[in-house]
Amino acid sequence: QVQLVESGGGLVQAGGSLRLACAASGGTFSLHAMGWFRQAPGKEREFVASIFWGSGSTAYTASVKGRFTISRDNAKNTVYLQMNSLKPEDTAVYTCAATVQAGTGYRYWGQGTQVTVSS
C-alpha cells in the first residue's frame, strides 16, 4: 500500500510562489507516474500536472503552463510542484496522486493541502 503525504501549502499574495511536495512511502514499489490535482470550492476536481517517473515526461493543464513546474526526486520518491505567478483562481485544495502500473489510472491519493492566493 502506497501512502502519499503532501506538504507546502499555505497563503500567498497574488504574484507570489509556493512549492508543494508529495512523498510516497509504504514498502516496496516502483512508481510509474505521479500527478497533482486541485479542487476549488464548488468546483469539480481538475488535473493540474503529471510526470512519468521513468522518462520524466511532463504534462500540464493549459491554465498553469508557463507558471507551474512539476519535478521529481527518484531517490526520495517525492514529486514537487513549483507554483509561480500565482493567481486568486489557483486557490484550491491540491492533492497528489500516484500509480505504480501503466494503464490503470491513479490508484493512490494524498490527503490534500490548501493553497490560498489572495488578491
PDB file of N, CA, C and O in Angstrom, residues 36-107:
ATOM      1  N   TRP A  36      -0.599  15.928  -9.903  1.00  0.00           N
ATOM      2  CA  TRP A  36      -1.241  16.875  -8.987  1.00  0.00           C
ATOM      3  C   TRP A  36      -2.609  17.227  -9.544  1.00  0.00           C
ATOM      4  O   TRP A  36      -2.767  17.476 -10.746  1.00  0.00           O
ATOM      5  N   PHE A  37      -3.579  17.257  -8.656  1.00  0.00           N
ATOM      6  CA  PHE A  37      -4.941  17.655  -8.972  1.00  0.00           C
ATOM      7  C   PHE A  37      -5.332  18.759  -7.994  1.00  0.00           C
ATOM      8  O   PHE A  37      -4.706  18.926  -6.951  1.00  0.00           O
ATOM      9  N   ARG A  38      -6.368  19.506  -8.330  1.00  0.00           N
ATOM     10  CA  ARG A  38      -6.856  20.529  -7.410  1.00  0.00           C
ATOM     11  C   ARG A  38      -8.366  20.625  -7.483  1.00  0.00           C
ATOM     12  O   ARG A  38      -8.972  20.308  -8.504  1.00  0.00           O
ATOM     13  N   GLN A  39      -8.939  21.057  -6.375  1.00  0.00           N
ATOM     14  CA  GLN A  39     -10.389  21.243  -6.313  1.00  0.00           C
ATOM     15  C   GLN A  39     -10.694  22.526  -5.568  1.00  0.00           C
ATOM     16  O   GLN A  39     -10.341  22.661  -4.381  1.00  0.00           O
ATOM     17  N   ALA A  40     -11.318  23.446  -6.266  1.00  0.00           N
ATOM     18  CA  ALA A  40     -11.741  24.699  -5.660  1.00  0.00           C
ATOM     19  C   ALA A  40     -13.152  24.532  -5.104  1.00  0.00           C
ATOM     20  O   ALA A  40     -13.900  23.646  -5.550  1.00  0.00           O
ATOM     21  N   PRO A  41     -13.545  25.370  -4.149  1.00  0.00           N
ATOM     22  CA  PRO A  41     -14.892  25.256  -3.569  1.00  0.00           C
ATOM     23  C   PRO A  41     -15.970  25.330  -4.641  1.00  0.00           C
ATOM     24  O   PRO A  41     -15.960  26.222  -5.484  1.00  0.00           O
ATOM     25  N   GLY A  42     -16.871  24.366  -4.616  1.00  0.00           N
ATOM     26  CA  GLY A  42     -17.982  24.373  -5.549  1.00  0.00           C
ATOM     27  C   GLY A  42     -17.640  23.914  -6.949  1.00  0.00           C
ATOM     28  O   GLY A  42     -18.485  23.981  -7.849  1.00  0.00           O
ATOM     29  N   LYS A  43     -16.411  23.447  -7.144  1.00  0.00           N
ATOM     30  CA  LYS A  43     -15.989  23.019  -8.480  1.00  0.00           C
ATOM     31  C   LYS A  43     -15.548  21.562  -8.477  1.00  0.00           C
ATOM     32  O   LYS A  43     -15.255  20.985  -7.422  1.00  0.00           O
ATOM     33  N   GLU A  44     -15.485  20.988  -9.666  1.00  0.00           N
ATOM     34  CA  GLU A  44     -15.012  19.625  -9.816  1.00  0.00           C
ATOM     35  C   GLU A  44     -13.491  19.596  -9.638  1.00  0.00           C
ATOM     36  O   GLU A  44     -12.788  20.576  -9.893  1.00  0.00           O
ATOM     37  N   ARG A  45     -12.992  18.441  -9.229  1.00  0.00           N
ATOM     38  CA  ARG A  45     -11.546  18.273  -9.163  1.00  0.00           C
ATOM     39  C   ARG A  45     -10.994  18.285 -10.580  1.00  0.00           C
ATOM     40  O   ARG A  45     -11.580  17.688 -11.498  1.00  0.00           O
ATOM     41  N   GLU A  46      -9.857  18.980 -10.756  1.00  0.00           N
ATOM     42  CA  GLU A  46      -9.265  19.059 -12.080  1.00  0.00           C
ATOM     43  C   GLU A  46      -7.801  18.669 -12.049  1.00  0.00           C
ATOM     44  O   GLU A  46      -7.098  18.844 -11.051  1.00  0.00           O
ATOM     45  N   PHE A  47      -7.344  18.144 -13.164  1.00  0.00           N
ATOM     46  CA  PHE A  47      -5.938  17.779 -13.357  1.00  0.00           C
ATOM     47  C   PHE A  47      -5.101  19.053 -13.448  1.00  0.00           C
ATOM     48  O   PHE A  47      -5.512  20.020 -14.089  1.00  0.00           O
ATOM     49  N   VAL A  48      -3.922  19.013 -12.820  1.00  0.00           N
ATOM     50  CA  VAL A  48      -3.017  20.154 -12.885  1.00  0.00           C
ATOM     51  C   VAL A  48      -1.755  19.799 -13.658  1.00  0.00           C
ATOM     52  O   VAL A  48      -1.393  20.474 -14.623  1.00  0.00           O
ATOM     53  N   ALA A  49      -1.077  18.738 -13.230  1.00  0.00           N
ATOM     54  CA  ALA A  49       0.183  18.366 -13.865  1.00  0.00           C
ATOM     55  C   ALA A  49       0.505  16.921 -13.538  1.00  0.00           C
ATOM     56  O   ALA A  49       0.011  16.373 -12.546  1.00  0.00           O
ATOM     57  N   SER A  50       1.347  16.317 -14.385  1.00  0.00           N
ATOM     58  CA  SER A  50       1.770  14.945 -14.135  1.00  0.00           C
ATOM     59  C   SER A  50       3.183  14.743 -14.638  1.00  0.00           C
ATOM     60  O   SER A  50       3.681  15.509 -15.473  1.00  0.00           O
ATOM     61  N   ILE A  51       3.812  13.675 -14.118  1.00  0.00           N
ATOM     62  CA  ILE A  51       5.165  13.347 -14.537  1.00  0.00           C
ATOM     63  C   ILE A  51       5.328  11.839 -14.537  1.00  0.00           C
ATOM     64  O   ILE A  51       4.885  11.151 -13.603  1.00  0.00           O
ATOM     65  N   PHE A  52       5.917  11.314 -15.609  1.00  0.00           N
ATOM     66  CA  PHE A  52       6.231   9.901 -15.666  1.00  0.00           C
ATOM     67  C   PHE A  52       7.561   9.682 -14.957  1.00  0.00           C
ATOM     68  O   PHE A  52       8.533  10.396 -15.196  1.00  0.00           O
ATOM     69  N   TRP A  53       7.568   8.683 -14.076  1.00  0.00           N
ATOM     70  CA  TRP A  53       8.728   8.506 -13.207  1.00  0.00           C
ATOM     71  C   TRP A  53       9.977   8.107 -13.975  1.00  0.00           C
ATOM     72  O   TRP A  53      11.069   8.535 -13.656  1.00  0.00           O
ATOM     73  N   GLY A  54       9.826   7.256 -14.977  1.00  0.00           N
ATOM     74  CA  GLY A  54      10.995   6.779 -15.687  1.00  0.00           C
ATOM     75  C   GLY A  54      11.586   7.818 -16.624  1.00  0.00           C
ATOM     76  O   GLY A  54      12.758   8.152 -16.543  1.00  0.00           O
ATOM     77  N   SER A  55      10.756   8.348 -17.513  1.00  0.00           N
ATOM     78  CA  SER A  55      11.233   9.261 -18.548  1.00  0.00           C
ATOM     79  C   SER A  55      11.314  10.709 -18.087  1.00  0.00           C
ATOM     80  O   SER A  55      12.053  11.502 -18.654  1.00  0.00           O
ATOM     81  N   GLY A  56      10.529  11.050 -17.069  1.00  0.00           N
ATOM     82  CA  GLY A  56      10.467  12.444 -16.652  1.00  0.00           C
ATOM     83  C   GLY A  56       9.554  13.289 -17.517  1.00  0.00           C
ATOM     84  O   GLY A  56       9.477  14.508 -17.333  1.00  0.00           O
ATOM     85  N   SER A  57       8.864  12.668 -18.444  1.00  0.00           N
ATOM     86  CA  SER A  57       7.952  13.399 -19.312  1.00  0.00           C
ATOM     87  C   SER A  57       6.836  14.037 -18.486  1.00  0.00           C
ATOM     88  O   SER A  57       6.308  13.414 -17.561  1.00  0.00           O
ATOM     89  N   THR A  58       6.490  15.272 -18.819  1.00  0.00           N
ATOM     90  CA  THR A  58       5.515  16.015 -18.038  1.00  0.00           C
ATOM     91  C   THR A  58       4.329  16.465 -18.887  1.00  0.00           C
ATOM     92  O   THR A  58       4.408  16.541 -20.117  1.00  0.00           O
ATOM     93  N   ALA A  59       3.243  16.778 -18.199  1.00  0.00           N
ATOM     94  CA  ALA A  59       2.049  17.324 -18.843  1.00  0.00           C
ATOM     95  C   ALA A  59       1.408  18.327 -17.893  1.00  0.00           C
ATOM     96  O   ALA A  59       1.503  18.160 -16.670  1.00  0.00           O
ATOM     97  N   TYR A  60       0.776  19.345 -18.461  1.00  0.00           N
ATOM     98  CA  TYR A  60       0.154  20.405 -17.659  1.00  0.00           C
ATOM     99  C   TYR A  60      -1.203  20.768 -18.230  1.00  0.00           C
ATOM    100  O   TYR A  60      -1.406  20.716 -19.445  1.00  0.00           O
ATOM    101  N   THR A  61      -2.096  21.198 -17.362  1.00  0.00           N
ATOM    102  CA  THR A  61      -3.315  21.784 -17.858  1.00  0.00           C
ATOM    103  C   THR A  61      -2.977  23.181 -18.395  1.00  0.00           C
ATOM    104  O   THR A  61      -2.021  23.820 -17.928  1.00  0.00           O
ATOM    105  N   ALA A  62      -3.754  23.645 -19.348  1.00  0.00           N
ATOM    106  CA  ALA A  62      -3.415  24.874 -20.057  1.00  0.00           C
ATOM    107  C   ALA A  62      -3.284  26.077 -19.132  1.00  0.00           C
ATOM    108  O   ALA A  62      -2.423  26.954 -19.336  1.00  0.00           O
ATOM    109  N   SER A  63      -4.107  26.141 -18.117  1.00  0.00           N
ATOM    110  CA  SER A  63      -4.147  27.340 -17.271  1.00  0.00           C
ATOM    111  C   SER A  63      -2.896  27.530 -16.415  1.00  0.00           C
ATOM    112  O   SER A  63      -2.679  28.604 -15.865  1.00  0.00           O
ATOM    113  N   VAL A  64      -2.069  26.498 -16.282  1.00  0.00           N
ATOM    114  CA  VAL A  64      -0.875  26.622 -15.442  1.00  0.00           C
ATOM    115  C   VAL A  64       0.422  26.552 -16.240  1.00  0.00           C
ATOM    116  O   VAL A  64       1.505  26.743 -15.680  1.00  0.00           O
ATOM    117  N   LYS A  65       0.336  26.273 -17.529  1.00  0.00           N
ATOM    118  CA  LYS A  65       1.543  26.178 -18.354  1.00  0.00           C
ATOM    119  C   LYS A  65       2.323  27.481 -18.305  1.00  0.00           C
ATOM    120  O   LYS A  65       1.769  28.561 -18.426  1.00  0.00           O
ATOM    121  N   GLY A  66       3.629  27.337 -18.101  1.00  0.00           N
ATOM    122  CA  GLY A  66       4.479  28.515 -18.013  1.00  0.00           C
ATOM    123  C   GLY A  66       4.575  29.099 -16.626  1.00  0.00           C
ATOM    124  O   GLY A  66       5.420  29.957 -16.372  1.00  0.00           O
ATOM    125  N   ARG A  67       3.695  28.673 -15.725  1.00  0.00           N
ATOM    126  CA  ARG A  67       3.729  29.175 -14.342  1.00  0.00           C
ATOM    127  C   ARG A  67       4.083  28.074 -13.345  1.00  0.00           C
ATOM    128  O   ARG A  67       4.749  28.344 -12.347  1.00  0.00           O
ATOM    129  N   PHE A  68       3.621  26.868 -13.591  1.00  0.00           N
ATOM    130  CA  PHE A  68       3.871  25.745 -12.686  1.00  0.00           C
ATOM    131  C   PHE A  68       4.884  24.791 -13.308  1.00  0.00           C
ATOM    132  O   PHE A  68       4.906  24.596 -14.530  1.00  0.00           O
ATOM    133  N   THR A  69       5.682  24.163 -12.458  1.00  0.00           N
ATOM    134  CA  THR A  69       6.644  23.160 -12.917  1.00  0.00           C
ATOM    135  C   THR A  69       6.576  21.951 -11.998  1.00  0.00           C
ATOM    136  O   THR A  69       6.722  22.083 -10.782  1.00  0.00           O
ATOM    137  N   ILE A  70       6.360  20.787 -12.589  1.00  0.00           N
ATOM    138  CA  ILE A  70       6.369  19.547 -11.826  1.00  0.00           C
ATOM    139  C   ILE A  70       7.733  18.884 -12.001  1.00  0.00           C
ATOM    140  O   ILE A  70       8.310  18.903 -13.096  1.00  0.00           O
ATOM    141  N   SER A  71       8.248  18.331 -10.918  1.00  0.00           N
ATOM    142  CA  SER A  71       9.536  17.641 -10.971  1.00  0.00           C
ATOM    143  C   SER A  71       9.529  16.507  -9.968  1.00  0.00           C
ATOM    144  O   SER A  71       8.609  16.390  -9.157  1.00  0.00           O
ATOM    145  N   ARG A  72      10.569  15.683 -10.036  1.00  0.00           N
ATOM    146  CA  ARG A  72      10.613  14.524  -9.152  1.00  0.00           C
ATOM    147  C   ARG A  72      12.016  14.317  -8.625  1.00  0.00           C
ATOM    148  O   ARG A  72      12.998  14.712  -9.236  1.00  0.00           O
ATOM    149  N   ASP A  73      12.077  13.658  -7.471  1.00  0.00           N
ATOM    150  CA  ASP A  73      13.328  13.184  -6.900  1.00  0.00           C
ATOM    151  C   ASP A  73      13.180  11.691  -6.753  1.00  0.00           C
ATOM    152  O   ASP A  73      12.493  11.213  -5.843  1.00  0.00           O
ATOM    153  N   ASN A  74      13.796  10.953  -7.665  1.00  0.00           N
ATOM    154  CA  ASN A  74      13.630   9.497  -7.669  1.00  0.00           C
ATOM    155  C   ASN A  74      14.102   8.861  -6.372  1.00  0.00           C
ATOM    156  O   ASN A  74      13.462   7.952  -5.843  1.00  0.00           O
ATOM    157  N   ALA A  75      15.202   9.340  -5.846  1.00  0.00           N
ATOM    158  CA  ALA A  75      15.778   8.735  -4.646  1.00  0.00           C
ATOM    159  C   ALA A  75      14.869   8.899  -3.437  1.00  0.00           C
ATOM    160  O   ALA A  75      14.832   8.061  -2.546  1.00  0.00           O
ATOM    161  N   LYS A  76      14.117   9.994  -3.426  1.00  0.00           N
ATOM    162  CA  LYS A  76      13.240  10.277  -2.279  1.00  0.00           C
ATOM    163  C   LYS A  76      11.793   9.897  -2.548  1.00  0.00           C
ATOM    164  O   LYS A  76      10.936  10.091  -1.685  1.00  0.00           O
ATOM    165  N   ASN A  77      11.497   9.379  -3.755  1.00  0.00           N
ATOM    166  CA  ASN A  77      10.102   9.073  -4.136  1.00  0.00           C
ATOM    167  C   ASN A  77       9.204  10.271  -3.853  1.00  0.00           C
ATOM    168  O   ASN A  77       8.112  10.124  -3.275  1.00  0.00           O
ATOM    169  N   THR A  78       9.662  11.424  -4.261  1.00  0.00           N
ATOM    170  CA  THR A  78       8.952  12.662  -3.983  1.00  0.00           C
ATOM    171  C   THR A  78       8.731  13.444  -5.269  1.00  0.00           C
ATOM    172  O   THR A  78       9.636  13.537  -6.106  1.00  0.00           O
ATOM    173  N   VAL A  79       7.529  13.981  -5.396  1.00  0.00           N
ATOM    174  CA  VAL A  79       7.208  14.845  -6.517  1.00  0.00           C
ATOM    175  C   VAL A  79       6.965  16.247  -5.989  1.00  0.00           C
ATOM    176  O   VAL A  79       6.461  16.417  -4.876  1.00  0.00           O
ATOM    177  N   TYR A  80       7.358  17.231  -6.777  1.00  0.00           N
ATOM    178  CA  TYR A  80       7.223  18.625  -6.388  1.00  0.00           C
ATOM    179  C   TYR A  80       6.360  19.370  -7.407  1.00  0.00           C
ATOM    180  O   TYR A  80       6.319  19.013  -8.585  1.00  0.00           O
ATOM    181  N   LEU A  81       5.714  20.420  -6.940  1.00  0.00           N
ATOM    182  CA  LEU A  81       5.004  21.319  -7.835  1.00  0.00           C
ATOM    183  C   LEU A  81       5.415  22.739  -7.464  1.00  0.00           C
ATOM    184  O   LEU A  81       5.005  23.258  -6.419  1.00  0.00           O
ATOM    185  N   GLN A  82       6.254  23.321  -8.289  1.00  0.00           N
ATOM    186  CA  GLN A  82       6.663  24.713  -8.098  1.00  0.00           C
ATOM    187  C   GLN A  82       5.627  25.596  -8.772  1.00  0.00           C
ATOM    188  O   GLN A  82       5.393  25.480  -9.974  1.00  0.00           O
ATOM    189  N   MET A  83       5.016  26.465  -7.992  1.00  0.00           N
ATOM    190  CA  MET A  83       3.945  27.315  -8.499  1.00  0.00           C
ATOM    191  C   MET A  83       4.385  28.767  -8.411  1.00  0.00           C
ATOM    192  O   MET A  83       4.607  29.287  -7.313  1.00  0.00           O
ATOM    193  N   ASN A  84       4.533  29.395  -9.553  1.00  0.00           N
ATOM    194  CA  ASN A  84       4.941  30.798  -9.633  1.00  0.00           C
ATOM    195  C   ASN A  84       3.818  31.638 -10.217  1.00  0.00           C
ATOM    196  O   ASN A  84       2.890  31.119 -10.838  1.00  0.00           O
ATOM    197  N   SER A  85       3.928  32.939 -10.058  1.00  0.00           N
ATOM    198  CA  SER A  85       2.932  33.875 -10.591  1.00  0.00           C
ATOM    199  C   SER A  85       1.514  33.432 -10.228  1.00  0.00           C
ATOM    200  O   SER A  85       0.623  33.385 -11.082  1.00  0.00           O
ATOM    201  N   LEU A  86       1.332  33.112  -8.973  1.00  0.00           N
ATOM    202  CA  LEU A  86       0.043  32.582  -8.534  1.00  0.00           C
ATOM    203  C   LEU A  86      -1.066  33.617  -8.676  1.00  0.00           C
ATOM    204  O   LEU A  86      -0.844  34.828  -8.489  1.00  0.00           O
ATOM    205  N   LYS A  87      -2.248  33.122  -8.987  1.00  0.00           N
ATOM    206  CA  LYS A  87      -3.432  33.951  -9.181  1.00  0.00           C
ATOM    207  C   LYS A  87      -4.506  33.528  -8.190  1.00  0.00           C
ATOM    208  O   LYS A  87      -4.517  32.372  -7.742  1.00  0.00           O
ATOM    209  N   PRO A  88      -5.426  34.415  -7.856  1.00  0.00           N
ATOM    210  CA  PRO A  88      -6.517  34.021  -6.943  1.00  0.00           C
ATOM    211  C   PRO A  88      -7.273  32.787  -7.432  1.00  0.00           C
ATOM    212  O   PRO A  88      -7.723  31.974  -6.604  1.00  0.00           O
ATOM    213  N   GLU A  89      -7.384  32.621  -8.728  1.00  0.00           N
ATOM    214  CA  GLU A  89      -8.106  31.453  -9.256  1.00  0.00           C
ATOM    215  C   GLU A  89      -7.341  30.150  -9.084  1.00  0.00           C
ATOM    216  O   GLU A  89      -7.870  29.078  -9.370  1.00  0.00           O
ATOM    217  N   ASP A  90      -6.101  30.215  -8.611  1.00  0.00           N
ATOM    218  CA  ASP A  90      -5.358  28.998  -8.284  1.00  0.00           C
ATOM    219  C   ASP A  90      -5.722  28.483  -6.888  1.00  0.00           C
ATOM    220  O   ASP A  90      -5.273  27.397  -6.499  1.00  0.00           O
ATOM    221  N   THR A  91      -6.499  29.240  -6.144  1.00  0.00           N
ATOM    222  CA  THR A  91      -6.905  28.818  -4.810  1.00  0.00           C
ATOM    223  C   THR A  91      -7.694  27.512  -4.877  1.00  0.00           C
ATOM    224  O   THR A  91      -8.678  27.403  -5.612  1.00  0.00           O
ATOM    225  N   ALA A  92      -7.235  26.524  -4.114  1.00  0.00           N
ATOM    226  CA  ALA A  92      -7.862  25.202  -4.148  1.00  0.00           C
ATOM    227  C   ALA A  92      -7.149  24.295  -3.152  1.00  0.00           C
ATOM    228  O   ALA A  92      -6.098  24.649  -2.614  1.00  0.00           O
ATOM    229  N   VAL A  93      -7.737  23.127  -2.947  1.00  0.00           N
ATOM    230  CA  VAL A  93      -7.033  22.052  -2.255  1.00  0.00           C
ATOM    231  C   VAL A  93      -6.280  21.255  -3.316  1.00  0.00           C
ATOM    232  O   VAL A  93      -6.897  20.756  -4.271  1.00  0.00           O
ATOM    233  N   TYR A  94      -4.984  21.161  -3.139  1.00  0.00           N
ATOM    234  CA  TYR A  94      -4.130  20.444  -4.083  1.00  0.00           C
ATOM    235  C   TYR A  94      -3.833  19.054  -3.523  1.00  0.00           C
ATOM    236  O   TYR A  94      -3.396  18.920  -2.365  1.00  0.00           O
ATOM    237  N   THR A  95      -4.048  18.057  -4.350  1.00  0.00           N
ATOM    238  CA  THR A  95      -3.872  16.667  -3.940  1.00  0.00           C
ATOM    239  C   THR A  95      -2.945  15.956  -4.921  1.00  0.00           C
ATOM    240  O   THR A  95      -3.088  16.130  -6.138  1.00  0.00           O
ATOM    241  N   CYS A  96      -2.020  15.184  -4.390  1.00  0.00           N
ATOM    242  CA  CYS A  96      -1.163  14.408  -5.288  1.00  0.00           C
ATOM    243  C   CYS A  96      -1.714  12.992  -5.423  1.00  0.00           C
ATOM    244  O   CYS A  96      -2.463  12.509  -4.561  1.00  0.00           O
ATOM    245  N   ALA A  97      -1.350  12.364  -6.513  1.00  0.00           N
ATOM    246  CA  ALA A  97      -1.807  11.016  -6.806  1.00  0.00           C
ATOM    247  C   ALA A  97      -0.670  10.235  -7.447  1.00  0.00           C
ATOM    248  O   ALA A  97       0.232  10.825  -8.050  1.00  0.00           O
ATOM    249  N   ALA A  98      -0.749   8.921  -7.331  1.00  0.00           N
ATOM    250  CA  ALA A  98       0.315   8.083  -7.867  1.00  0.00           C
ATOM    251  C   ALA A  98      -0.257   6.804  -8.462  1.00  0.00           C
ATOM    252  O   ALA A  98      -1.317   6.321  -8.050  1.00  0.00           O
ATOM    253  N   THR A  99       0.459   6.299  -9.434  1.00  0.00           N
ATOM    254  CA  THR A  99       0.152   4.988  -9.975  1.00  0.00           C
ATOM    255  C   THR A  99       1.448   4.208 -10.092  1.00  0.00           C
ATOM    256  O   THR A  99       2.495   4.785 -10.374  1.00  0.00           O
ATOM    257  N   VAL A 100       1.352   2.915  -9.861  1.00  0.00           N
ATOM    258  CA  VAL A 100       2.539   2.068  -9.945  1.00  0.00           C
ATOM    259  C   VAL A 100       2.487   1.164 -11.165  1.00  0.00           C
ATOM    260  O   VAL A 100       3.400   0.368 -11.393  1.00  0.00           O
ATOM    261  N   GLN A 101       1.421   1.283 -11.951  1.00  0.00           N
ATOM    262  CA  GLN A 101       1.254   0.404 -13.098  1.00  0.00           C
ATOM    263  C   GLN A 101       0.672   1.205 -14.251  1.00  0.00           C
ATOM    264  O   GLN A 101      -0.315   1.944 -14.087  1.00  0.00           O
ATOM    265  N   ALA A 102       1.257   1.040 -15.421  1.00  0.00           N
ATOM    266  CA  ALA A 102       0.781   1.741 -16.600  1.00  0.00           C
ATOM    267  C   ALA A 102      -0.635   1.303 -16.955  1.00  0.00           C
ATOM    268  O   ALA A 102      -0.991   0.132 -16.821  1.00  0.00           O
ATOM    269  N   GLY A 103      -1.443   2.254 -17.386  1.00  0.00           N
ATOM    270  CA  GLY A 103      -2.772   1.944 -17.886  1.00  0.00           C
ATOM    271  C   GLY A 103      -3.842   1.704 -16.844  1.00  0.00           C
ATOM    272  O   GLY A 103      -4.969   1.350 -17.186  1.00  0.00           O
ATOM    273  N   THR A 104      -3.529   1.942 -15.573  1.00  0.00           N
ATOM    274  CA  THR A 104      -4.519   1.658 -14.526  1.00  0.00           C
ATOM    275  C   THR A 104      -5.093   2.907 -13.905  1.00  0.00           C
ATOM    276  O   THR A 104      -5.983   2.824 -13.073  1.00  0.00           O
ATOM    277  N   GLY A 105      -4.596   4.066 -14.271  1.00  0.00           N
ATOM    278  CA  GLY A 105      -5.080   5.276 -13.631  1.00  0.00           C
ATOM    279  C   GLY A 105      -4.448   5.474 -12.270  1.00  0.00           C
ATOM    280  O   GLY A 105      -3.732   4.607 -11.749  1.00  0.00           O
ATOM    281  N   TYR A 106      -4.729   6.613 -11.665  1.00  0.00           N
ATOM    282  CA  TYR A 106      -4.164   6.922 -10.363  1.00  0.00           C
ATOM    283  C   TYR A 106      -4.910   6.133  -9.287  1.00  0.00           C
ATOM    284  O   TYR A 106      -6.117   6.268  -9.123  1.00  0.00           O
ATOM    285  N   ARG A 107      -4.174   5.327  -8.564  1.00  0.00           N
ATOM    286  CA  ARG A 107      -4.782   4.469  -7.552  1.00  0.00           C
ATOM    287  C   ARG A 107      -4.594   5.021  -6.143  1.00  0.00           C
ATOM    288  O   ARG A 107      -5.409   4.779  -5.262  1.00  0.00           O
TER     289      ARG A 107
END
